[in-house]
CSV table of C-alpha atoms and ligand atoms in Angstrom, one decimal:
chain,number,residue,atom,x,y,z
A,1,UNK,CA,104.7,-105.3,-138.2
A,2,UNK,CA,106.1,-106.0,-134.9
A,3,UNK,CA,109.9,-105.0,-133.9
A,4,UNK,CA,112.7,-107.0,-133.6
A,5,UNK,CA,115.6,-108.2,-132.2
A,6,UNK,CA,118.9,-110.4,-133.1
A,7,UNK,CA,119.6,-113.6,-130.7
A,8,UNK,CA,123.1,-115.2,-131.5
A,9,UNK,CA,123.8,-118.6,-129.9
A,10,UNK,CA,127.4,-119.0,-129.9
A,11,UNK,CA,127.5,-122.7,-128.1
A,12,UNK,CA,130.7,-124.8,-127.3
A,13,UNK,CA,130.2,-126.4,-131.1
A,14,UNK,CA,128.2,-124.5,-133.5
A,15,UNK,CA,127.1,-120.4,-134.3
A,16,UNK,CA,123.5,-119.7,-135.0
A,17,UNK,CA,122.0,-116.3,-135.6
A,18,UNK,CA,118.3,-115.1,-135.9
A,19,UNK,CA,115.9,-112.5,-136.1
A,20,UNK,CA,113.0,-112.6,-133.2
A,21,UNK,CA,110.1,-110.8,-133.1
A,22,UNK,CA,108.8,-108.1,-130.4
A,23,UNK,CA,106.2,-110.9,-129.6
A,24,UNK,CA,108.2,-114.1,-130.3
A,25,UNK,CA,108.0,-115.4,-133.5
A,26,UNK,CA,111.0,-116.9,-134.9
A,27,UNK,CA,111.3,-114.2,-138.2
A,28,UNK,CA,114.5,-116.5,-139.9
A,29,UNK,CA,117.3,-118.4,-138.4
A,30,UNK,CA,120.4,-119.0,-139.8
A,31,UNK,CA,123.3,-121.5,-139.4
A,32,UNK,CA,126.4,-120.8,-139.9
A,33,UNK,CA,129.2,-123.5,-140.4
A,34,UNK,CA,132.3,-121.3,-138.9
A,35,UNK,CA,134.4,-123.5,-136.7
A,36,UNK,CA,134.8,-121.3,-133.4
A,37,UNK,CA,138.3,-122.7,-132.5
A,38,UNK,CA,139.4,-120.7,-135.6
A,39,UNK,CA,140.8,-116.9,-134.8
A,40,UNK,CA,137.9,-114.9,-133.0
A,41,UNK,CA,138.4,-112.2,-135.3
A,42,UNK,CA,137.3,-114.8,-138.2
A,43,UNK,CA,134.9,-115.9,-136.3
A,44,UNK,CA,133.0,-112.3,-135.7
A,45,UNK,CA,133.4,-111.1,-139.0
A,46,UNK,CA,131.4,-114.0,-140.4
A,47,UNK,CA,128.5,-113.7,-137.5
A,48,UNK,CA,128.4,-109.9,-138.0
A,49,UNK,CA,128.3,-110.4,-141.8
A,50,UNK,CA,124.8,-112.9,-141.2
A,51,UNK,CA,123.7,-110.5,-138.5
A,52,UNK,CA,123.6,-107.6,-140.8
A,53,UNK,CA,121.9,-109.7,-143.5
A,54,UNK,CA,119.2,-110.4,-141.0
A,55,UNK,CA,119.2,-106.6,-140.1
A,56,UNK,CA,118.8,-106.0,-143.9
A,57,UNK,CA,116.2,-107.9,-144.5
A,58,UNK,CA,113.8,-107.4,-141.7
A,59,UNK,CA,113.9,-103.8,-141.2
A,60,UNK,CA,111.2,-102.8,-143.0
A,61,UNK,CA,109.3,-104.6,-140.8
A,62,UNK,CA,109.5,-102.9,-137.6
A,63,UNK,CA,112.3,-101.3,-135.5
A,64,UNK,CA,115.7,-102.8,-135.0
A,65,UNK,CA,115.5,-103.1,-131.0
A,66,UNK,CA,119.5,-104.5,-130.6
A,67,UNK,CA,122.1,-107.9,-130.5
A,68,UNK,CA,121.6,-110.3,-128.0
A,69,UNK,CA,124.3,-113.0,-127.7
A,70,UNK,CA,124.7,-116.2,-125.7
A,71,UNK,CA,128.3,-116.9,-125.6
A,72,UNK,CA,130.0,-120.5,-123.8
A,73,UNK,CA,132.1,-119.2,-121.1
A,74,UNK,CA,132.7,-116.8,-118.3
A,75,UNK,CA,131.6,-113.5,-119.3
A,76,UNK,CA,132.8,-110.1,-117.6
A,77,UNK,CA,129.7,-107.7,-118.3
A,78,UNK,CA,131.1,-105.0,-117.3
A,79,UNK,CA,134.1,-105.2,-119.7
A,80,UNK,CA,132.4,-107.4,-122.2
A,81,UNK,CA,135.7,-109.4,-122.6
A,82,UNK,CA,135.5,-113.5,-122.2
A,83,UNK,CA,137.2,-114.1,-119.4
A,84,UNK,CA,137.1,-118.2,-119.8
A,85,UNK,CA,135.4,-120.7,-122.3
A,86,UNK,CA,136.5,-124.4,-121.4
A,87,UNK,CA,135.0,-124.9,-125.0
A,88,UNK,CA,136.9,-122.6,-126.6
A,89,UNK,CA,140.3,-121.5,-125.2
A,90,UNK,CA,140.8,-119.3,-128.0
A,91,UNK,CA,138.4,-116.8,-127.0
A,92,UNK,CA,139.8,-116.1,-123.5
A,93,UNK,CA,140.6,-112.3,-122.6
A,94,UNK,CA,138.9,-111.2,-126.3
A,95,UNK,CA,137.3,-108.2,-126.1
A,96,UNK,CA,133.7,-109.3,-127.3
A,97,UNK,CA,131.3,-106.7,-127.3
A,98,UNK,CA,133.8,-104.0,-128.8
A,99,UNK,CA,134.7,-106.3,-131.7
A,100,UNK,CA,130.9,-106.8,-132.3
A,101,UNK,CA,129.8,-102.9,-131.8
A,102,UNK,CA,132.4,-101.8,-134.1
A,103,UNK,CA,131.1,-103.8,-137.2
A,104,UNK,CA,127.4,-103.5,-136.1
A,105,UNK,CA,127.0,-100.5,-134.9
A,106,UNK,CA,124.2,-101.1,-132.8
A,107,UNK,CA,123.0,-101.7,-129.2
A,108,UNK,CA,124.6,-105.2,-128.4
A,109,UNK,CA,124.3,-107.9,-124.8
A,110,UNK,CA,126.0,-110.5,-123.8
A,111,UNK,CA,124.9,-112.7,-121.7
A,112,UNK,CA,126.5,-116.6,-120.8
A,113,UNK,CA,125.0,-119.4,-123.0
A,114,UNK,CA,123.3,-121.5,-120.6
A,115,UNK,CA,121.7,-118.1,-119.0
A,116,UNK,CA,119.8,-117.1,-122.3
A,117,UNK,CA,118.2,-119.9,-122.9
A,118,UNK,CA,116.8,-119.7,-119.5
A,119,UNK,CA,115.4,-116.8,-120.8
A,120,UNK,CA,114.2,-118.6,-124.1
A,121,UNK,CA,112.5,-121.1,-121.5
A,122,UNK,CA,111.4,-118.5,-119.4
A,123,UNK,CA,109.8,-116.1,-121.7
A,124,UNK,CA,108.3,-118.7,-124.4
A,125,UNK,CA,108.8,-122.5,-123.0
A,126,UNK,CA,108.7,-124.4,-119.9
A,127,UNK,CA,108.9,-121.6,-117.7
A,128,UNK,CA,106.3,-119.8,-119.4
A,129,UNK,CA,104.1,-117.5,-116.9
A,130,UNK,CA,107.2,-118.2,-114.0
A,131,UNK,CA,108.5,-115.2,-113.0
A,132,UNK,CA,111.3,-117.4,-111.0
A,133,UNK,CA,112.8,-120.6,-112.1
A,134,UNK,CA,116.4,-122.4,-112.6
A,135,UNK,CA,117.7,-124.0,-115.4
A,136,UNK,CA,119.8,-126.9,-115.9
A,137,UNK,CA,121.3,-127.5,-119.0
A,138,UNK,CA,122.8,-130.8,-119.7
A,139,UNK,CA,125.3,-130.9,-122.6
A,140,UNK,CA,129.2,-131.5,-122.6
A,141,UNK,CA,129.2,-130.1,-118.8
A,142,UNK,CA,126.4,-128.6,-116.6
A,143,UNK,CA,125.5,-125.5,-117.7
A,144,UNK,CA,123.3,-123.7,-115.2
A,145,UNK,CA,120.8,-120.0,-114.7
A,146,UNK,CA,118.9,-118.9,-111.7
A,147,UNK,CA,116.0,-116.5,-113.1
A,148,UNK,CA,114.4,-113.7,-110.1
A,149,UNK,CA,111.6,-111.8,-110.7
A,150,UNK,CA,112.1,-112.3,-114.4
A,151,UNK,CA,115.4,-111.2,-115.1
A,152,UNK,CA,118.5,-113.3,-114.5
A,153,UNK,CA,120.1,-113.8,-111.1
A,154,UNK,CA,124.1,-112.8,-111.6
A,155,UNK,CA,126.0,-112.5,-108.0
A,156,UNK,CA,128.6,-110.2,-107.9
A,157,UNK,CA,130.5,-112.0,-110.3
A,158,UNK,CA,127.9,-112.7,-112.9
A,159,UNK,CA,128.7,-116.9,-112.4
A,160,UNK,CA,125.6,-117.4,-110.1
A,161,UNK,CA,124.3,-120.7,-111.1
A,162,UNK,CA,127.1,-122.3,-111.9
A,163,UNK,CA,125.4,-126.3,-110.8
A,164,UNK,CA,127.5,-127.8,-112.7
A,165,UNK,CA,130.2,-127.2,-110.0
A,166,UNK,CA,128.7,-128.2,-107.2
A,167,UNK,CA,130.5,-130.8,-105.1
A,168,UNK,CA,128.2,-134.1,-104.8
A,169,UNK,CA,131.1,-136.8,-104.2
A,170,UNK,CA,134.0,-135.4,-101.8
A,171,UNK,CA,137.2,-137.3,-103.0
A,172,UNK,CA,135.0,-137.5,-106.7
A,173,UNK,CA,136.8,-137.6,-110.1
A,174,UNK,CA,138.8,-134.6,-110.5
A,175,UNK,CA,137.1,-131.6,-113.1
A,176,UNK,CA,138.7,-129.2,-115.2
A,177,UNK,CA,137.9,-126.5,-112.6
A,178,UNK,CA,140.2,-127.5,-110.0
A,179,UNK,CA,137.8,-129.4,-107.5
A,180,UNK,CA,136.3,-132.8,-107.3
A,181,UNK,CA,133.7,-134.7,-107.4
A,182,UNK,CA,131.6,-131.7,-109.3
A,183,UNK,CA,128.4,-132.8,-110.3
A,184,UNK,CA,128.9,-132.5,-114.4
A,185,UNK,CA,131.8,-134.9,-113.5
A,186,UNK,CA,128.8,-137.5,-112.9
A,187,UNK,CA,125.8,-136.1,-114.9
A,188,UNK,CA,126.9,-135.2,-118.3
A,189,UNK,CA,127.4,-136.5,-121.8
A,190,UNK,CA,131.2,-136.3,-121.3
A,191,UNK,CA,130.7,-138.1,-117.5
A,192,UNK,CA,128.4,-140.9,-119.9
A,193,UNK,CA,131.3,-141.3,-121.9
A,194,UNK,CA,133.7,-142.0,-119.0
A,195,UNK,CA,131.3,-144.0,-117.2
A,196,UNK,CA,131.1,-146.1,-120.2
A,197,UNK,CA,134.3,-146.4,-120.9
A,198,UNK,CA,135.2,-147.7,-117.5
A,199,UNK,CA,131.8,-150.3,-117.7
A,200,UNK,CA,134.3,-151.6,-121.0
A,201,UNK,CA,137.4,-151.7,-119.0
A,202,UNK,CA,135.9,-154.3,-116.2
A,203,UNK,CA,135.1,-156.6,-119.1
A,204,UNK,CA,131.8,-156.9,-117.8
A,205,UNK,CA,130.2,-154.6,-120.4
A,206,UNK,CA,130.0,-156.8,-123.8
A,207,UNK,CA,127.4,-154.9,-125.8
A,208,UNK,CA,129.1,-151.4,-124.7
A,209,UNK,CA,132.6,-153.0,-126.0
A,210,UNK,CA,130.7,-153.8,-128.9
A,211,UNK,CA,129.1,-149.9,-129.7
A,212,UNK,CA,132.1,-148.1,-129.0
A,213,UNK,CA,134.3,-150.7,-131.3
A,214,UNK,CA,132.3,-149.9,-134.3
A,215,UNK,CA,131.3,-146.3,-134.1
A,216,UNK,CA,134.8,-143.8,-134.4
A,217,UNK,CA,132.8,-141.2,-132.3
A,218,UNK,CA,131.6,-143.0,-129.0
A,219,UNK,CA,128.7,-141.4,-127.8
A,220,UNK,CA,125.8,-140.3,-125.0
A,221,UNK,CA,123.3,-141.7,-127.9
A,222,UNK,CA,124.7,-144.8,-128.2
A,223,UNK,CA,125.1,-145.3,-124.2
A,224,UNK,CA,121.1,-144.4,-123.8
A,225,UNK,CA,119.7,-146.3,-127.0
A,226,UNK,CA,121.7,-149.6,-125.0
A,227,UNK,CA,119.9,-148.2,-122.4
A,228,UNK,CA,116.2,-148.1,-123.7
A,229,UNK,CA,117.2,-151.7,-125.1
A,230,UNK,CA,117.7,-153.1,-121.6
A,231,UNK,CA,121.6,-153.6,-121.4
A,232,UNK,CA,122.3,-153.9,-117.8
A,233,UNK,CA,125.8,-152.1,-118.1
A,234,UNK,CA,124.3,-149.1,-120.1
A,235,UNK,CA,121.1,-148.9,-117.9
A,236,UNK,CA,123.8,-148.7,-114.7
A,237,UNK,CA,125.5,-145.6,-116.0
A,238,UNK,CA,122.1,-143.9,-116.2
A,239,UNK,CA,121.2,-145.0,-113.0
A,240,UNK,CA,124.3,-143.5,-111.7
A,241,UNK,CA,124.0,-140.5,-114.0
A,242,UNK,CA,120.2,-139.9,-112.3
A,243,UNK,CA,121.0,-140.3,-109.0
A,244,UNK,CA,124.0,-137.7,-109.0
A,245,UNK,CA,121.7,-135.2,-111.0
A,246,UNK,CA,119.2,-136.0,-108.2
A,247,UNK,CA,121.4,-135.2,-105.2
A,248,UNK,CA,122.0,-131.7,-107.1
A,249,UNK,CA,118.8,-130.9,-107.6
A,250,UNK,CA,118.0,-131.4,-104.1
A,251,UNK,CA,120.6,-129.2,-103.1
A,252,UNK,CA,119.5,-126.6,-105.4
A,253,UNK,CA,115.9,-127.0,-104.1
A,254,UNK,CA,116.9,-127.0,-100.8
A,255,UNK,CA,118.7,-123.4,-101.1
A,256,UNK,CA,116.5,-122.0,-103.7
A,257,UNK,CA,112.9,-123.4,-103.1
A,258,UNK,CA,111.6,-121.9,-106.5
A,259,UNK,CA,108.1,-123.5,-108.1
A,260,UNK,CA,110.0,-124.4,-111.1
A,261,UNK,CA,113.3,-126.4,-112.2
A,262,UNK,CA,113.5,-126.5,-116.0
A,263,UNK,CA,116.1,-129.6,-117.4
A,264,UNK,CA,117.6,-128.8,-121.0
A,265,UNK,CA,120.4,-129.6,-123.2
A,266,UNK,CA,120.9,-132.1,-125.7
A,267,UNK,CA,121.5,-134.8,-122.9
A,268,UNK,CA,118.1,-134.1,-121.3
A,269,UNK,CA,116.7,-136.1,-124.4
A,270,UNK,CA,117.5,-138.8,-122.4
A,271,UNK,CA,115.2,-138.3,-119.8
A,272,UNK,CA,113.7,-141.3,-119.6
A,273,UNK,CA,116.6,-143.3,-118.7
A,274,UNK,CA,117.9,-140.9,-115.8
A,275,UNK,CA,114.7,-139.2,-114.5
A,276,UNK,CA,113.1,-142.2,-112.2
A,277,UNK,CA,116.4,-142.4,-110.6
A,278,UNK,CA,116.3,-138.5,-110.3
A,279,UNK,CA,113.2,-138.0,-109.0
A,280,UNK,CA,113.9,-140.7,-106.2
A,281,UNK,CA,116.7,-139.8,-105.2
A,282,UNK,CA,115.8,-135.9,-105.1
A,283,UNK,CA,112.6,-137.1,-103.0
A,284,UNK,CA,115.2,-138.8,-100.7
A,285,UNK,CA,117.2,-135.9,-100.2
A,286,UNK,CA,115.1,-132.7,-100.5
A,287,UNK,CA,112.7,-132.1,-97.2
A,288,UNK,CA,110.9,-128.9,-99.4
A,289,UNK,CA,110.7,-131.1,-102.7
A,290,UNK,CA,109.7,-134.2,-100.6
A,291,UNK,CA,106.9,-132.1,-98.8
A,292,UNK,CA,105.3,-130.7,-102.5
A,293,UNK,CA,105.7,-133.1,-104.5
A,294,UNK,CA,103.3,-133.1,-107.8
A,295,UNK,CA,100.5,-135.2,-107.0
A,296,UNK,CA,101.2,-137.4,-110.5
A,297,UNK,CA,104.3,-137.9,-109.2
A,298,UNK,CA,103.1,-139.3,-106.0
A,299,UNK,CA,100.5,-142.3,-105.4
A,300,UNK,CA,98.2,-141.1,-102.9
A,301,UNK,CA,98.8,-144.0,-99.9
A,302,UNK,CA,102.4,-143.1,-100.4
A,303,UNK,CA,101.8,-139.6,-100.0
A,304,UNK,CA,99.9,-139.7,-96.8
A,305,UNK,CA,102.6,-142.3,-95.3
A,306,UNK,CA,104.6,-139.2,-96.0
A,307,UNK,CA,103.4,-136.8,-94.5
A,308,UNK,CA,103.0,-134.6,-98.1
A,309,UNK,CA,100.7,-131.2,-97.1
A,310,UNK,CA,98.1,-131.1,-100.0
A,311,UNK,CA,97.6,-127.4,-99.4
A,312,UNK,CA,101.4,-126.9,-100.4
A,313,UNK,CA,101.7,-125.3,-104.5
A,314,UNK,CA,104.2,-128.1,-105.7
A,315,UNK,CA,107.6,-128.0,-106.7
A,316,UNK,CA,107.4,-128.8,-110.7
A,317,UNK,CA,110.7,-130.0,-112.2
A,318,UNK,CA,110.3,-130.7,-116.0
A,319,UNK,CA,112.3,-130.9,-119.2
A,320,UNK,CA,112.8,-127.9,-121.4
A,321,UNK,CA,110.4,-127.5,-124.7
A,322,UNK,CA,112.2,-125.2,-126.9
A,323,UNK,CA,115.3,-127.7,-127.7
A,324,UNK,CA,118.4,-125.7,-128.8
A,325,UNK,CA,116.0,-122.9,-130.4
A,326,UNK,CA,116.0,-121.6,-126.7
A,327,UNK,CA,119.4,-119.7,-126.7
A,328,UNK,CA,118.1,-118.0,-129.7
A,329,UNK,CA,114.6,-116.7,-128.0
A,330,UNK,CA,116.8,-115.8,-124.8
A,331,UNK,CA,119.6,-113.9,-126.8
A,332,UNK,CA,116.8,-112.1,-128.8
A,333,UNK,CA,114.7,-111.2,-125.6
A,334,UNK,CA,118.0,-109.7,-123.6
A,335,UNK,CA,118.6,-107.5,-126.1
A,336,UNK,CA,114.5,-106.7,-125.8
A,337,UNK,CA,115.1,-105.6,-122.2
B,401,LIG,ZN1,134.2,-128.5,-111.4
């Protein structure tokens, strides 16, 4: 039997814990129904009580090789303290990893959400076989990872990759993190919902009106289904949603020029009612991405009007494959080394 690790996923909404084998099989997952805005003490002593159930049950198998978790927020390593969770407040300045080490007793890693499932991605999806890729997760915000060599880029600070606040409008909508104009301002569910909601105010946007008058929780769904129907109004936001994620990506192409941009997230389901919007808009703006782009994305006359060198390897930007199973691969795998 092969050994095995813990991955938590400890998003903005829900806790989800599983045991992952050595060679990344998916041994038992389970879901737990704590609300994280409760106390984080609750909150730990009901993951550690699932973790050690998994422990339990999967030992025999092989050798318990540690705790990975992917927690929202800013992360301190170092200290293993949450220094800031936009999703939840509650866990600022908590003292993470002791909490966890204490109850567990065993080798524990944290590690931001958004960063382990570009691990997950990395080691067993989209990014499979890239030693170097970035991931874009697209959920409430922008959730972002640069991965080098195989392991995750950090900076000094351990916030390297943080896309989702990159400026793409100057005198933009103002975001939660001081600045305007960030890009998850303009290319994220909670950006859909405002985008929407100001489509409604114009009166111009009858079947929007319509969806958000009958459904209490107003949603990125209900905005793309309108969208795939052919509602102008819906189809607009997209459009605008697609063309901002386009102009970040071809910053980040720009600066990085990595073979591979991986797109996940719950949001990313809607890929195709942003991504034609994206890709033009990234082809407009990005001299590397322009220069390699895949030949399927690229009619061959078109190409050769542009100048594309053949001889170039391409720049491949694709959606994720592992949906929100990826955080737990990634957790699992950190705490693999
Ligand atoms: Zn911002």
């Amino acid at each position: 039997m092969p050994d095995f690790a813990i991955g938590v996923d400890m998003g903005g909404t829900n806790l989800r814990v599983a045991a992952v084998s050595s060679d990344g099989q998916m041994l038992q997952k389970i879901n737990l129904s704590t609300n994280l805005s409760v106390r984080p003490d609750v909150v730990v002593d009901a993951m550690c009580e699932a973790i050690q159930r998994l422990m339990n049950q999967h030992r025999g198998g092989g050798t318990l090789l540690g705790a990975g978790f992917g927690i929202a927020g800013i992360i301190d390593l170092e200290a293993g303290v949450v220094r800031k969770s936009a999703n939840v407040p509650s866990w600022c300045g908590y003292p993470v990893r002791d909490a966890i080490e204490k109850r567990l007793g065993t080798r524990i890693f944290l590690e931001n959400d958004a960063k382990v499932h570009a691990l997950g991605e990395q080691w067993l999806g989209a990014g499979r076989g890239s030693s170097e890729m970035a991931l874009l997760t697209l959920g409430t915000g922008i959730g972002g990872a640069i991965v080098l060599d195989g392991k995750i880029f950090h900076g000094l600070h351990g916030m390297a990759g943080e896309f989702g606040h990159v400026t793409i409008e100057p005198e933009g909508v103002p975001c939660g993190c001081g600045n305007r104009g960030c890009a998850e301002r303009y290319a994220s569910a909670t950006a859909l919902v405002r985008m929407a909601r100001e489509a409604i105010a114009t009166g111009n946007a009858p079947e929007l009106a319509r969806a958000a008058g009958s459904e209490p929780e107003f949603s990125a769904k209900l905005i793309y289904e309108l969208a795939m129907k052919g509602d102008e109004p819906a189809r607009r936001i997209f459009h605008n949603f697609g063309r901002a994620l386009g102009i970040l990506l071809a910053d980040i192409v720009n600066i990085l020029n990595l073979k591979m941009y991986v797109i996940g997230g719950g949001v990313a389901s809607a890929w195709d009612a942003f991504a034609p919007t994206m890709f033009e808009e990234l082809r407009r703006r990005s001299i590397i991405y322009a220069a390699s782009v895949p030949d399927e994305m690229q009619g061959d006359a078109e190409g050769a009007a542009l100048n594309i060198d053949r001889t170039l390897q391409k720049t491949i930007i694709t959606r994720a494959v592992l949906g929100s199973d990826a955080g737990l691969y990634g957790a699992a795998k950190l705490a693999m080394g």
